[in-house]
């Protein structure tokens, strides 16, 4: 089968499309024939070892031999291990793997898969897992969002942000989205009650106060973010689109947040998304009911994966970037 592998850390040019053996499956795994995937900052961070912290898990000097890049996927179950219940060959599924999705087939644990809604294309289904899990777990589990709360999403037009705006509305909040001028209409169309154009206004200087602030960008100081929180408000740190720390990446702001949370009145929490079948089923229901929908910026063929990553690395994707096989 064809798969995208990399033997040294670097830009998308270091990726090679190779013929590799199809993966075997463990007793508790299924083999998925991949029909679509999507790209996440997680992918280019692994590709470049940016931040350096990535090296601890996939190879200090170079990526361990045989690794295939890619997390988010949608496809068709081809084989199931003896211990697998609930999935059968022919089932159409979506979800994610730690690595290996940018290949024609991948072994996946059913714990991170769910049956794809029939009316949802493979392309859209592949855009869901990492971004929507992060948005949902950030709002619901870390943010403890409640109906009627005022919620601000900084980074509302990207992969996570487009899900976060829709999910915060589903969960009953009044939502403000921060994005640039060209994305104001998109963010409004996703349900945002108010939008802030960061090219003309600094939201941390606003007179408004928010019960929950989800920061996906990481371009503001903790003091600035806390300034627009209500006295008992919560800051949820998700990521660092604008992060510049080569050692820790977005984790730098999370560490600062963890430290500060001991000394300030606000709750400051960080998200570490945990893909799971229960949340995927919840997201599938919302998509079936038409209450949320994956926003696709562009779709690239499998053979043009490096180009898709270059587009994502510019950090101005509108929603998700999909890969079709
Ligand atoms: N904590 C976790 O569990 C977790 C999980 C997954 C990802 N992450 C992290 O979360 C971050 C975001 O991921 P993503 O998939 O949403 O990224 P993404 O899709 O690449 O984000 C691109 C978006 O960022 C917006 N943006 C860029 N600069 C901005 C600014 N200064 N203010 C507001 N918006 C800005 C862009 O909008 P404009 O074009 O309008 O500028 C664009 O729509 C990454 O750092 C990623 O590593 C964290």
Short mmCIF file of C-alpha atoms and ligand atoms in Angstrom, two decimals:
data_model
loop_
_atom_site.label_atom_id
_atom_site.label_comp_id
_atom_site.label_asym_id
_atom_site.label_seq_id
_atom_site.Cartn_x
_atom_site.Cartn_y
_atom_site.Cartn_z
CA UNK A 1 0.00 0.00 0.00
CA UNK A 2 1.04 3.66 -0.36
CA UNK A 3 1.89 5.67 2.76
CA UNK A 4 3.51 9.02 3.59
CA UNK A 5 6.64 8.48 5.69
CA UNK A 6 9.51 10.73 6.81
CA UNK A 7 13.08 9.86 7.75
CA UNK A 8 14.27 13.21 9.06
CA UNK A 9 12.51 16.09 10.74
CA UNK A 10 11.78 19.06 8.52
CA UNK A 11 9.27 20.85 6.29
CA UNK A 12 6.67 19.01 4.18
CA UNK A 13 9.36 18.42 1.48
CA UNK A 14 10.89 15.67 3.65
CA UNK A 15 7.76 13.51 3.24
CA UNK A 16 7.99 10.58 0.83
CA UNK A 17 5.12 8.58 -0.62
CA UNK A 18 6.31 4.95 -0.38
CA UNK A 19 5.10 1.44 -0.93
CA UNK A 20 4.98 -0.18 2.49
CA UNK A 21 3.51 -3.41 3.88
CA UNK A 22 -0.10 -3.23 4.96
CA UNK A 23 -0.27 -3.14 8.79
CA UNK A 24 -1.30 -6.22 10.73
CA UNK A 25 -4.02 -5.86 13.34
CA UNK A 26 -3.98 -6.82 17.02
CA UNK A 27 -6.86 -8.85 18.48
CA UNK A 28 -8.55 -5.66 19.64
CA UNK A 29 -8.05 -3.61 16.47
CA UNK A 30 -9.70 -3.20 13.08
CA UNK A 31 -8.10 -2.56 9.70
CA UNK A 32 -9.60 0.53 8.08
CA UNK A 33 -9.30 1.20 4.34
CA UNK A 34 -8.82 4.97 4.46
CA UNK A 35 -11.11 7.00 2.19
CA UNK A 36 -10.31 10.46 3.58
CA UNK A 37 -8.07 12.09 6.17
CA UNK A 38 -7.59 15.63 7.45
CA UNK A 39 -4.53 17.59 8.54
CA UNK A 40 -3.96 19.15 11.96
CA UNK A 41 -1.16 21.29 13.45
CA UNK A 42 -0.37 18.02 15.31
CA UNK A 43 0.85 16.61 11.95
CA UNK A 44 3.26 19.40 11.06
CA UNK A 45 4.47 19.50 14.66
CA UNK A 46 5.38 15.78 14.37
CA UNK A 47 6.85 16.29 10.91
CA UNK A 48 9.16 19.11 12.06
CA UNK A 49 9.67 18.01 15.69
CA UNK A 50 8.36 21.46 16.60
CA UNK A 51 8.34 21.73 19.57
CA UNK A 52 11.44 19.64 20.40
CA UNK A 53 9.34 17.86 23.05
CA UNK A 54 7.89 15.75 20.18
CA UNK A 55 11.26 13.95 19.88
CA UNK A 56 10.72 12.27 23.24
CA UNK A 57 7.85 10.24 21.82
CA UNK A 58 8.83 9.54 18.20
CA UNK A 59 12.63 9.68 18.04
CA UNK A 60 15.36 11.91 19.46
CA UNK A 61 17.53 12.38 16.34
CA UNK A 62 15.12 11.31 13.63
CA UNK A 63 11.63 9.79 13.47
CA UNK A 64 11.65 6.07 14.35
CA UNK A 65 11.84 3.86 11.24
CA UNK A 66 8.57 3.05 9.52
CA UNK A 67 6.41 5.75 11.12
CA UNK A 68 3.53 7.00 8.96
CA UNK A 69 2.19 10.50 9.60
CA UNK A 70 -1.50 11.34 10.13
CA UNK A 71 -4.21 11.17 12.80
CA UNK A 72 -7.74 12.02 11.56
CA UNK A 73 -9.41 9.60 9.18
CA UNK A 74 -12.63 8.18 7.77
CA UNK A 75 -12.92 4.93 5.86
CA UNK A 76 -14.32 1.41 5.63
CA UNK A 77 -13.61 -1.43 8.05
CA UNK A 78 -11.93 -4.24 6.14
CA UNK A 79 -10.95 -6.76 8.86
CA UNK A 80 -11.69 -7.03 12.59
CA UNK A 81 -9.60 -8.63 15.37
CA UNK A 82 -11.05 -11.60 17.31
CA UNK A 83 -11.83 -9.48 20.40
CA UNK A 84 -13.64 -6.70 18.54
CA UNK A 85 -17.37 -6.42 19.06
CA UNK A 86 -19.64 -3.78 17.59
CA UNK A 87 -17.81 -3.25 14.27
CA UNK A 88 -17.92 -5.46 11.17
CA UNK A 89 -16.23 -5.49 7.77
CA UNK A 90 -18.00 -3.02 5.52
CA UNK A 91 -18.87 -0.54 8.31
CA UNK A 92 -18.14 3.07 7.40
CA UNK A 93 -16.31 4.73 10.28
CA UNK A 94 -14.54 7.93 11.34
CA UNK A 95 -12.13 8.77 14.14
CA UNK A 96 -8.40 8.94 14.70
CA UNK A 97 -5.12 7.16 15.37
CA UNK A 98 -1.97 8.47 17.12
CA UNK A 99 -0.06 8.07 13.82
CA UNK A 100 -0.63 6.28 10.50
CA UNK A 101 -3.69 7.87 8.87
CA UNK A 102 -1.84 9.17 5.78
CA UNK A 103 -1.81 5.68 4.28
CA UNK A 104 -4.20 3.59 2.23
CA UNK A 105 -4.93 1.35 5.24
CA UNK A 106 -4.37 1.65 8.99
CA UNK A 107 -4.89 -0.46 12.14
CA UNK A 108 -7.19 1.37 14.56
CA UNK A 109 -8.56 0.70 18.03
CA UNK A 110 -12.39 0.77 18.02
CA UNK A 111 -12.07 2.92 21.16
CA UNK A 112 -11.28 5.87 18.88
CA UNK A 113 -13.77 5.12 16.10
CA UNK A 114 -17.51 5.53 15.56
CA UNK A 115 -19.88 4.64 12.74
CA UNK A 116 -20.04 7.48 10.22
CA UNK A 117 -23.47 9.09 9.75
CA UNK A 118 -24.81 7.85 6.40
CA UNK A 119 -25.43 11.34 5.03
CA UNK A 120 -21.95 12.63 5.89
CA UNK A 121 -19.21 12.36 3.24
CA UNK A 122 -15.92 10.63 4.11
CA UNK A 123 -14.23 13.99 3.52
CA UNK A 124 -16.31 15.81 6.14
CA UNK A 125 -16.22 12.89 8.57
CA UNK A 126 -12.40 12.85 8.41
CA UNK A 127 -12.35 16.50 9.48
CA UNK A 128 -14.02 15.84 12.82
CA UNK A 129 -12.06 13.86 15.36
CA UNK A 130 -9.14 15.87 16.73
CA UNK A 131 -10.59 19.35 16.29
CA UNK A 132 -14.11 18.56 17.51
CA UNK A 133 -12.90 16.45 20.46
CA UNK A 134 -10.66 19.32 21.54
CA UNK A 135 -13.46 21.88 21.21
CA UNK A 136 -16.00 19.69 23.01
CA UNK A 137 -13.72 18.59 25.84
CA UNK A 138 -12.44 22.16 26.26
CA UNK A 139 -15.93 23.64 26.58
CA UNK A 140 -17.71 20.84 28.44
CA UNK A 141 -15.07 19.16 30.62
CA UNK A 142 -12.51 21.90 31.29
CA UNK A 143 -14.76 24.93 30.77
CA UNK A 144 -17.84 23.42 32.49
CA UNK A 145 -19.94 25.46 30.11
CA UNK A 146 -23.53 26.18 31.19
CA UNK A 147 -26.56 27.46 29.23
CA UNK A 148 -26.81 31.23 29.15
CA UNK A 149 -23.11 31.82 29.77
CA UNK A 150 -21.18 34.35 27.73
CA UNK A 151 -18.36 32.53 25.94
CA UNK A 152 -15.52 34.01 23.88
CA UNK A 153 -13.58 31.87 21.39
CA UNK A 154 -10.20 33.32 20.34
CA UNK A 155 -9.29 31.62 17.05
CA UNK A 156 -12.89 31.03 15.96
CA UNK A 157 -12.25 30.44 12.25
CA UNK A 158 -9.72 27.57 12.38
CA UNK A 159 -10.13 23.81 12.67
CA UNK A 160 -10.94 23.81 16.40
CA UNK A 161 -12.60 27.22 16.46
CA UNK A 162 -15.25 26.41 13.85
CA UNK A 163 -16.34 23.42 15.95
CA UNK A 164 -16.06 25.38 19.21
CA UNK A 165 -18.42 28.14 18.02
CA UNK A 166 -21.04 25.59 16.91
CA UNK A 167 -20.70 23.40 20.01
CA UNK A 168 -20.87 26.36 22.41
CA UNK A 169 -24.17 27.35 20.73
CA UNK A 170 -25.48 23.76 20.99
CA UNK A 171 -24.57 23.84 24.69
CA UNK A 172 -26.67 26.97 25.15
CA UNK A 173 -24.06 29.74 25.35
CA UNK A 174 -24.03 33.25 23.95
CA UNK A 175 -20.95 33.17 21.75
CA UNK A 176 -18.39 35.76 20.65
CA UNK A 177 -15.84 34.67 18.04
CA UNK A 178 -12.49 36.38 17.39
CA UNK A 179 -11.14 36.14 13.82
CA UNK A 180 -9.84 38.34 11.00
CA UNK A 181 -11.97 40.47 8.68
CA UNK A 182 -12.30 37.88 5.91
CA UNK A 183 -13.72 35.30 8.33
CA UNK A 184 -16.29 37.46 10.15
CA UNK A 185 -19.18 36.23 7.98
CA UNK A 186 -18.11 32.58 8.28
CA UNK A 187 -18.00 32.78 12.09
CA UNK A 188 -21.38 34.53 12.19
CA UNK A 189 -22.84 31.86 9.91
CA UNK A 190 -21.72 29.20 12.41
CA UNK A 191 -23.97 30.81 15.02
CA UNK A 192 -21.74 33.39 16.76
CA UNK A 193 -23.87 36.14 18.33
CA UNK A 194 -20.99 38.60 18.19
CA UNK A 195 -17.68 38.73 16.31
CA UNK A 196 -14.46 40.64 16.96
CA UNK A 197 -12.10 41.44 14.10
CA UNK A 198 -8.66 41.08 15.63
CA UNK A 199 -7.09 43.17 12.88
CA UNK A 200 -8.96 46.24 14.17
CA UNK A 201 -9.76 45.52 17.82
CA UNK A 202 -7.96 43.93 20.75
CA UNK A 203 -10.62 41.86 22.53
CA UNK A 204 -8.67 42.03 25.80
CA UNK A 205 -9.32 45.80 25.83
CA UNK A 206 -13.11 45.34 25.58
CA UNK A 207 -15.54 46.47 28.26
CA UNK A 208 -17.46 43.18 27.85
CA UNK A 209 -16.91 40.37 30.37
CA UNK A 210 -17.11 36.64 29.64
CA UNK A 211 -17.88 33.63 31.85
CA UNK A 212 -15.69 31.37 29.72
CA UNK A 213 -12.83 32.24 27.39
CA UNK A 214 -11.39 29.53 25.13
CA UNK A 215 -7.97 30.59 23.85
CA UNK A 216 -6.88 28.66 20.78
CA UNK A 217 -4.35 31.28 19.60
CA UNK A 218 -1.98 31.97 22.49
CA UNK A 219 -1.08 35.50 21.36
CA UNK A 220 -2.22 37.33 24.51
CA UNK A 221 -0.80 37.48 28.02
CA UNK A 222 -2.64 35.62 30.78
CA UNK A 223 -3.28 38.99 32.47
CA UNK A 224 -4.93 40.30 29.27
CA UNK A 225 -7.10 37.21 28.89
CA UNK A 226 -8.16 37.31 32.54
CA UNK A 227 -9.03 40.99 32.24
CA UNK A 228 -12.14 40.19 30.17
CA UNK A 229 -13.34 37.37 32.46
CA UNK A 230 -16.14 37.79 34.99
CA UNK A 231 -14.85 37.57 38.60
CA UNK A 232 -15.58 33.81 38.72
CA UNK A 233 -14.88 33.19 35.04
CA UNK A 234 -12.86 30.35 33.49
CA UNK A 235 -9.99 30.49 31.01
CA UNK A 236 -9.46 27.35 28.95
CA UNK A 237 -6.11 27.19 27.16
CA UNK A 238 -6.33 25.03 24.05
CA UNK A 239 -3.41 25.83 21.86
CA UNK A 240 -0.94 28.17 20.36
CA UNK A 241 -1.57 28.96 16.71
CA UNK A 242 0.76 31.91 17.39
CA UNK A 243 3.10 30.04 19.76
CA UNK A 244 6.82 30.61 19.21
CA UNK A 245 8.36 28.35 21.88
CA UNK A 246 10.56 25.78 20.02
CA UNK A 247 11.03 23.76 23.19
CA UNK A 248 7.47 23.45 24.46
CA UNK A 249 5.20 24.90 21.74
CA UNK A 250 1.63 25.55 22.95
CA UNK A 251 2.46 23.72 26.21
CA UNK A 252 4.41 26.84 27.32
CA UNK A 253 1.20 28.87 27.79
CA UNK A 254 -0.44 25.87 29.48
CA UNK A 255 2.40 25.68 32.01
CA UNK A 256 2.13 29.42 32.67
CA UNK A 257 -1.62 28.93 33.15
CA UNK A 258 -1.17 26.01 35.56
CA UNK A 259 1.25 28.08 37.63
CA UNK A 260 -0.93 31.20 37.63
CA UNK A 261 -4.08 29.26 38.55
CA UNK A 262 -2.65 28.70 42.04
CA UNK A 263 -2.52 32.41 42.75
CA UNK A 264 -5.55 33.96 41.03
CA UNK A 265 -9.30 33.85 41.56
CA UNK A 266 -10.14 32.70 38.04
CA UNK A 267 -10.17 29.04 37.04
CA UNK A 268 -7.45 28.42 34.47
CA UNK A 269 -7.53 25.01 32.78
CA UNK A 270 -5.82 23.40 29.78
CA UNK A 271 -7.14 20.84 27.34
CA UNK A 272 -5.38 17.63 26.33
CA UNK A 273 -7.87 16.06 23.93
CA UNK A 274 -8.69 12.39 24.49
CA UNK A 275 -10.31 10.75 21.47
CA UNK A 276 -13.03 8.31 22.46
CA UNK A 277 -15.93 6.51 20.83
CA UNK A 278 -18.51 8.04 23.19
CA UNK A 279 -17.72 11.61 22.18
CA UNK A 280 -17.50 10.59 18.52
CA UNK A 281 -21.02 9.12 18.77
CA UNK A 282 -22.27 12.33 20.41
CA UNK A 283 -20.69 14.40 17.61
CA UNK A 284 -22.16 12.02 15.00
CA UNK A 285 -25.65 12.58 16.48
CA UNK A 286 -25.23 16.35 16.33
CA UNK A 287 -24.11 16.11 12.71
CA UNK A 288 -27.04 13.81 11.84
CA UNK A 289 -29.43 16.33 13.39
CA UNK A 290 -27.76 19.11 11.39
CA UNK A 291 -26.78 20.97 14.58
CA UNK A 292 -23.06 21.06 13.77
CA UNK A 293 -21.26 20.65 10.48
CA UNK A 294 -17.54 20.32 9.67
CA UNK A 295 -16.30 23.35 7.73
CA UNK A 296 -13.93 22.38 4.92
CA UNK A 297 -11.53 25.02 3.64
CA UNK A 298 -9.88 22.96 0.88
CA UNK A 299 -9.57 19.35 -0.17
CA UNK A 300 -6.35 17.90 -1.61
CA UNK A 301 -5.79 14.49 -3.23
CA UNK A 302 -3.71 12.01 -1.18
CA UNK A 303 -0.74 12.53 -3.51
CA UNK A 304 -0.67 16.25 -2.64
CA UNK A 305 -0.46 15.87 1.14
CA UNK A 306 2.71 18.05 1.41
CA UNK A 307 0.81 20.92 -0.26
CA UNK A 308 -2.07 20.51 2.23
CA UNK A 309 0.40 20.74 5.12
CA UNK A 310 2.04 23.84 3.63
CA UNK A 311 -1.39 25.48 3.46
CA UNK A 312 -2.15 24.57 7.09
CA UNK A 313 1.27 25.79 8.27
CA UNK A 314 0.45 29.29 7.03
CA UNK A 315 -1.99 29.31 9.99
CA UNK A 316 -4.88 30.84 8.13
CA UNK A 317 -7.00 27.79 7.26
CA UNK A 318 -10.74 28.45 7.35
CA UNK A 319 -12.03 25.36 9.16
CA UNK A 320 -10.42 22.08 8.17
CA UNK A 321 -8.28 20.86 5.28
CA UNK A 322 -9.27 17.43 3.98
CA UNK A 323 -7.36 14.76 2.05
CA UNK A 324 -9.20 12.34 -0.23
CA UNK A 325 -7.91 8.98 -1.46
N1 LIG B 1 -4.95 21.15 23.63
C1 LIG B 1 -5.26 20.22 22.75
O1 LIG B 1 -5.70 19.11 23.13
C2 LIG B 1 -5.07 20.50 21.29
C3 LIG B 1 -5.54 19.57 20.33
C4 LIG B 1 -5.37 19.86 19.00
C5 LIG B 1 -4.74 21.05 18.61
N2 LIG B 1 -4.28 21.91 19.54
C6 LIG B 1 -3.63 23.18 19.16
O2 LIG B 1 -4.65 24.15 18.92
C7 LIG B 1 -4.18 25.13 18.01
C8 LIG B 1 -5.21 25.40 16.93
O3 LIG B 1 -5.46 24.27 16.15
P1 LIG B 1 -6.39 24.43 14.86
O4 LIG B 1 -6.52 23.08 14.25
O5 LIG B 1 -7.61 25.20 15.17
O6 LIG B 1 -5.41 25.37 13.96
P2 LIG B 1 -5.65 26.02 12.53
O7 LIG B 1 -6.86 25.44 11.89
O8 LIG B 1 -4.35 25.96 11.80
O9 LIG B 1 -5.94 27.55 12.89
C9 LIG B 1 -5.97 28.45 11.83
C10 LIG B 1 -6.87 29.61 12.20
O10 LIG B 1 -6.21 30.44 13.16
C11 LIG B 1 -6.69 31.74 12.97
N3 LIG B 1 -5.76 32.73 13.52
C12 LIG B 1 -4.45 32.92 13.20
N4 LIG B 1 -3.94 33.95 13.93
C13 LIG B 1 -4.96 34.41 14.70
C14 LIG B 1 -5.08 35.45 15.66
N5 LIG B 1 -4.04 36.22 15.97
N6 LIG B 1 -6.27 35.65 16.28
C15 LIG B 1 -7.35 34.87 15.99
N7 LIG B 1 -7.30 33.87 15.08
C16 LIG B 1 -6.12 33.64 14.45
C17 LIG B 1 -6.79 31.89 11.47
O11 LIG B 1 -7.77 32.86 11.18
P3 LIG B 1 -7.42 34.16 10.30
O12 LIG B 1 -7.08 33.63 8.93
O13 LIG B 1 -8.70 34.91 10.38
O14 LIG B 1 -6.25 34.81 10.96
C18 LIG B 1 -7.22 30.49 11.02
O15 LIG B 1 -8.61 30.42 10.77
C19 LIG B 1 -2.82 24.63 17.52
O16 LIG B 1 -1.82 25.32 18.23
C20 LIG B 1 -2.82 23.16 17.88
O17 LIG B 1 -1.50 22.68 18.07
C21 LIG B 1 -4.45 21.67 20.87
#
